[in-house]
Short mmCIF file of N, CA, C and O in Angstrom, two decimals:
data_model
loop_
_atom_site.label_atom_id
_atom_site.label_comp_id
_atom_site.label_asym_id
_atom_site.label_seq_id
_atom_site.Cartn_x
_atom_site.Cartn_y
_atom_site.Cartn_z
N MET E 4 1.68 2.75 14.33
CA MET E 4 2.84 3.58 14.37
C MET E 4 3.92 2.74 14.05
O MET E 4 4.87 3.21 13.20
N ALA E 5 4.16 1.43 14.66
CA ALA E 5 5.25 0.74 14.43
C ALA E 5 5.27 0.11 12.91
O ALA E 5 6.35 0.08 12.46
N ASP E 6 4.07 -0.07 12.46
CA ASP E 6 4.02 -0.51 10.95
C ASP E 6 4.50 0.61 10.16
O ASP E 6 5.22 0.17 9.12
N GLU E 7 4.13 1.77 10.39
CA GLU E 7 4.75 2.99 9.59
C GLU E 7 6.15 3.07 9.67
O GLU E 7 6.95 3.26 8.58
N ALA E 8 6.81 2.70 10.85
CA ALA E 8 8.07 3.13 10.84
C ALA E 8 9.04 1.94 10.25
O ALA E 8 9.85 2.19 9.50
N LEU E 9 8.44 0.65 10.26
CA LEU E 9 8.86 -0.55 9.61
C LEU E 9 9.00 -0.29 8.15
O LEU E 9 9.72 -0.53 7.42
N PHE E 10 7.73 0.30 7.66
CA PHE E 10 7.66 0.49 6.13
C PHE E 10 8.48 1.53 5.61
O PHE E 10 9.27 1.42 4.59
N LEU E 11 8.74 2.60 6.62
CA LEU E 11 9.74 3.77 6.02
C LEU E 11 11.03 3.20 6.20
O LEU E 11 11.79 3.61 5.17
N LEU E 12 11.53 2.39 7.07
CA LEU E 12 13.00 1.79 7.01
C LEU E 12 13.09 1.03 5.70
O LEU E 12 14.13 0.97 5.11
N LEU E 13 11.90 0.03 5.51
CA LEU E 13 12.13 -0.76 4.20
C LEU E 13 12.33 0.10 3.00
O LEU E 13 13.02 -0.16 2.04
N HIS E 14 11.38 1.28 2.85
CA HIS E 14 11.36 1.90 1.66
C HIS E 14 12.85 2.47 1.61
O HIS E 14 13.25 2.79 0.36
N ASN E 15 13.20 3.33 2.67
CA ASN E 15 14.65 3.91 2.50
C ASN E 15 15.70 2.98 2.06
O ASN E 15 16.43 3.25 1.04
N GLU E 16 15.74 1.64 2.40
CA GLU E 16 16.54 0.72 2.27
C GLU E 16 16.45 0.32 0.52
O GLU E 16 17.26 0.30 0.01
N MET E 17 15.17 0.15 0.23
CA MET E 17 14.97 -0.24 -1.16
C MET E 17 15.42 0.97 -2.17
O MET E 17 16.15 0.79 -3.04
N VAL E 18 15.04 2.11 -1.80
CA VAL E 18 15.63 3.41 -2.66
C VAL E 18 17.13 3.45 -2.54
O VAL E 18 17.55 3.56 -3.80
N SER E 19 17.66 3.17 -1.48
CA SER E 19 19.00 3.43 -1.41
C SER E 19 19.78 2.21 -2.24
O SER E 19 20.68 2.46 -2.98
N GLY E 20 19.05 1.08 -2.13
CA GLY E 20 19.87 -0.03 -3.04
C GLY E 20 19.60 0.30 -4.39
O GLY E 20 20.71 -0.23 -5.22
N VAL E 21 18.43 0.73 -4.88
CA VAL E 21 18.25 0.77 -6.28
C VAL E 21 19.27 1.97 -6.98
O VAL E 21 19.86 1.62 -7.84
N TYR E 22 19.25 3.03 -6.03
CA TYR E 22 20.30 4.05 -6.56
C TYR E 22 21.73 3.70 -6.64
O TYR E 22 22.53 4.25 -7.27
N LYS E 23 22.18 2.90 -5.59
CA LYS E 23 23.47 2.46 -5.39
C LYS E 23 23.86 1.44 -6.67
O LYS E 23 24.94 1.53 -7.23
N SER E 24 22.87 0.55 -6.99
CA SER E 24 23.13 -0.33 -8.28
C SER E 24 23.19 0.54 -9.63
O SER E 24 23.81 0.28 -10.45
N ALA E 25 22.41 1.72 -9.51
CA ALA E 25 22.40 2.55 -10.87
C ALA E 25 23.78 3.33 -10.74
O ALA E 25 24.37 3.37 -11.90
N GLU E 26 24.30 3.67 -9.58
CA GLU E 26 25.55 4.42 -9.64
C GLU E 26 26.61 3.52 -10.08
O GLU E 26 27.82 4.07 -10.50
N GLN E 27 26.63 2.17 -9.60
CA GLN E 27 27.83 1.28 -9.90
C GLN E 27 27.67 0.93 -11.30
O GLN E 27 28.48 -0.02 -11.92
N GLY E 28 26.66 1.15 -12.02
CA GLY E 28 26.52 0.90 -13.45
C GLY E 28 26.05 -0.67 -13.78
O GLY E 28 25.89 -0.89 -14.71
N GLU E 29 25.23 -1.10 -12.74
CA GLU E 29 24.88 -2.43 -12.80
C GLU E 29 23.60 -2.43 -13.68
O GLU E 29 23.25 -3.24 -14.46
N VAL E 30 22.75 -1.45 -13.64
CA VAL E 30 21.38 -1.25 -14.28
C VAL E 30 21.28 0.16 -14.63
O VAL E 30 21.81 1.15 -14.07
N GLU E 31 20.63 0.46 -15.77
CA GLU E 31 20.40 1.94 -16.16
C GLU E 31 19.47 2.65 -15.04
O GLU E 31 18.78 1.98 -14.55
N ASN E 32 19.69 3.89 -15.11
CA ASN E 32 19.03 4.54 -14.16
C ASN E 32 17.55 4.60 -14.32
O ASN E 32 16.56 4.49 -13.42
N GLY E 33 17.06 4.61 -15.61
CA GLY E 33 15.79 4.66 -15.95
C GLY E 33 15.10 3.46 -15.49
O GLY E 33 13.88 3.46 -15.16
N ARG E 34 15.80 2.30 -15.65
CA ARG E 34 14.90 1.16 -15.04
C ARG E 34 14.92 1.00 -13.86
O ARG E 34 13.85 0.33 -13.25
N CYS E 35 15.86 1.57 -12.97
CA CYS E 35 15.81 1.57 -11.65
C CYS E 35 14.56 2.38 -11.10
O CYS E 35 13.66 2.10 -10.28
N ILE E 36 14.24 3.48 -11.59
CA ILE E 36 13.47 4.45 -11.30
C ILE E 36 11.99 3.81 -11.55
O ILE E 36 11.02 3.72 -11.05
N THR E 37 11.89 3.18 -12.78
CA THR E 37 10.65 2.35 -13.26
C THR E 37 10.55 1.24 -12.21
O THR E 37 9.30 1.01 -11.82
N LYS E 38 11.44 0.66 -11.63
CA LYS E 38 11.21 -0.41 -10.50
C LYS E 38 10.52 0.26 -9.39
O LYS E 38 9.65 -0.50 -8.95
N LEU E 39 11.08 1.23 -8.90
CA LEU E 39 10.49 1.99 -7.84
C LEU E 39 9.14 2.35 -7.97
O LEU E 39 8.29 2.17 -7.20
N GLU E 40 8.92 2.96 -9.21
CA GLU E 40 7.33 3.29 -9.46
C GLU E 40 6.51 2.19 -9.47
O GLU E 40 5.45 2.10 -8.82
N ASN E 41 6.86 0.95 -10.29
CA ASN E 41 6.12 -0.06 -10.09
C ASN E 41 5.96 -0.82 -8.73
O ASN E 41 4.75 -1.00 -8.32
N MET E 42 7.00 -0.73 -7.82
CA MET E 42 6.81 -1.07 -6.53
C MET E 42 5.69 -0.16 -5.85
O MET E 42 4.88 -0.74 -5.11
N GLY E 43 5.94 0.95 -6.02
CA GLY E 43 4.96 2.06 -5.16
C GLY E 43 3.52 1.73 -5.76
O GLY E 43 2.66 1.93 -5.14
N PHE E 44 3.30 1.53 -7.05
CA PHE E 44 2.10 1.39 -7.61
C PHE E 44 1.49 0.06 -6.86
O PHE E 44 0.27 0.24 -6.44
N ARG E 45 2.14 -0.95 -6.92
CA ARG E 45 1.58 -2.29 -6.47
C ARG E 45 1.29 -2.08 -5.10
O ARG E 45 0.23 -2.54 -4.43
N VAL E 46 2.16 -1.59 -4.21
CA VAL E 46 1.71 -1.21 -2.73
C VAL E 46 0.52 -0.40 -2.60
O VAL E 46 -0.39 -0.68 -1.79
N GLY E 47 0.53 0.52 -3.21
CA GLY E 47 -0.70 1.57 -3.17
C GLY E 47 -2.00 0.90 -3.64
O GLY E 47 -2.94 0.97 -3.09
N GLN E 48 -2.07 0.01 -4.67
CA GLN E 48 -3.17 -0.63 -5.02
C GLN E 48 -3.45 -1.66 -3.96
O GLN E 48 -4.70 -1.86 -3.86
N GLY E 49 -2.47 -2.26 -3.38
CA GLY E 49 -2.98 -3.20 -2.31
C GLY E 49 -3.36 -2.63 -1.20
O GLY E 49 -4.52 -3.19 -0.53
N LEU E 50 -2.94 -1.42 -0.72
CA LEU E 50 -3.61 -0.63 0.42
C LEU E 50 -4.99 -0.25 0.05
O LEU E 50 -5.96 -0.31 1.03
N ILE E 51 -5.21 0.15 -1.22
CA ILE E 51 -6.61 0.62 -1.65
C ILE E 51 -7.39 -0.63 -1.58
O ILE E 51 -8.62 -0.40 -1.20
N GLU E 52 -7.08 -1.54 -2.15
CA GLU E 52 -8.06 -2.81 -2.04
C GLU E 52 -8.21 -3.25 -0.74
O GLU E 52 -9.48 -3.30 -0.46
N ARG E 53 -7.31 -3.16 0.22
CA ARG E 53 -7.55 -3.66 1.63
C ARG E 53 -8.64 -2.65 2.24
O ARG E 53 -9.53 -2.92 3.02
N ALA E 54 -8.25 -1.37 1.95
CA ALA E 54 -9.22 -0.30 2.62
C ALA E 54 -10.63 -0.39 2.07
O ALA E 54 -11.58 -0.29 2.77
N SER E 55 -10.60 -0.67 0.69
CA SER E 55 -12.19 -0.75 0.19
C SER E 55 -12.94 -1.89 0.71
O SER E 55 -14.11 -1.97 0.88
N MET E 56 -12.30 -3.01 0.97
CA MET E 56 -12.87 -4.23 1.52
C MET E 56 -13.19 -3.87 2.86
O MET E 56 -14.39 -4.11 3.18
N TYR E 57 -12.42 -3.23 3.72
CA TYR E 57 -13.08 -2.82 4.91
C TYR E 57 -14.10 -1.94 5.13
O TYR E 57 -14.94 -2.07 5.76
N PHE E 58 -13.97 -0.86 4.19
CA PHE E 58 -15.07 0.03 4.05
C PHE E 58 -16.40 -0.61 3.50
O PHE E 58 -17.61 -0.52 4.14
N ARG E 59 -16.32 -1.64 2.73
CA ARG E 59 -17.75 -2.32 2.30
C ARG E 59 -18.20 -3.11 3.43
O ARG E 59 -19.28 -3.25 3.45
N THR E 60 -17.23 -3.83 4.05
CA THR E 60 -17.70 -4.69 5.27
C THR E 60 -18.34 -3.75 6.27
O THR E 60 -19.43 -3.97 6.85
N THR E 61 -17.68 -2.66 6.57
CA THR E 61 -18.23 -1.67 7.53
C THR E 61 -19.53 -1.19 7.04
O THR E 61 -20.53 -1.08 7.79
N ASN E 62 -19.77 -0.93 5.72
CA ASN E 62 -21.02 -0.40 5.29
C ASN E 62 -22.05 -1.34 5.34
O ASN E 62 -23.24 -1.16 5.69
N PHE E 63 -21.80 -2.79 5.03
CA PHE E 63 -22.56 -3.79 5.19
C PHE E 63 -23.16 -4.01 6.57
O PHE E 63 -24.34 -4.04 6.87
N VAL E 64 -22.19 -4.04 7.65
CA VAL E 64 -22.48 -4.23 8.93
C VAL E 64 -23.46 -3.11 9.46
O VAL E 64 -24.56 -3.25 10.18
N CYS E 65 -23.16 -1.75 9.11
CA CYS E 65 -23.96 -0.44 9.52
C CYS E 65 -25.44 -0.64 8.72
O CYS E 65 -26.36 -0.27 9.38
N SER E 66 -25.46 -1.13 7.54
CA SER E 66 -26.73 -1.30 6.95
C SER E 66 -27.70 -2.26 7.64
O SER E 66 -28.96 -1.99 7.89
N LEU E 67 -27.04 -3.25 8.07
CA LEU E 67 -27.81 -4.38 8.94
C LEU E 67 -28.33 -3.82 10.10
O LEU E 67 -29.43 -3.97 10.42
N ARG E 68 -27.14 -3.19 10.72
CA ARG E 68 -27.83 -2.49 12.04
C ARG E 68 -28.98 -1.53 11.93
O ARG E 68 -29.81 -1.50 12.71
N CYS E 69 -29.00 -0.63 10.75
CA CYS E 69 -29.88 0.31 10.67
C CYS E 69 -31.23 -0.35 10.24
O CYS E 69 -32.43 -0.14 10.87
N LEU E 70 -31.18 -1.64 9.53
CA LEU E 70 -32.53 -2.40 9.16
C LEU E 70 -32.73 -3.04 10.59
O LEU E 70 -34.14 -3.06 10.74
N GLN E 71 -31.97 -3.39 11.53
CA GLN E 71 -32.52 -3.95 12.59
C GLN E 71 -33.13 -3.00 13.47
O GLN E 71 -34.15 -3.48 14.11
N GLU E 72 -32.48 -1.92 13.73
CA GLU E 72 -33.14 -0.84 14.42
C GLU E 72 -34.61 -0.45 14.05
O GLU E 72 -35.46 -0.10 14.79
N ASN E 73 -34.69 -0.32 12.52
CA ASN E 73 -35.91 0.23 12.14
C ASN E 73 -37.01 -0.82 12.20
O ASN E 73 -38.08 -0.58 12.25
N SER E 74 -36.66 -2.22 12.29
CA SER E 74 -37.64 -3.25 12.42
C SER E 74 -38.24 -3.42 13.66
O SER E 74 -39.27 -4.15 13.95
N ILE E 75 -37.38 -2.84 14.75
CA ILE E 75 -37.74 -2.75 16.18
C ILE E 75 -38.99 -1.98 16.64
O ILE E 75 -39.33 -1.20 16.23
#
């Protein structure tokens, strides 16, 4: 729960900062949105990779346990 709250605060600040820089004319609005999309894609990809590694490990451990129970 705490990780989620920290992530939401960070996300809000990043979105706010990108839109403020677009409003001040530092960067084009399209480039800002593209940056946000790219960051979101990288974060999502990292989470999926981490989750898939966890599930592969869990599947392996469960398979070993099933083999062990069947051999007894």
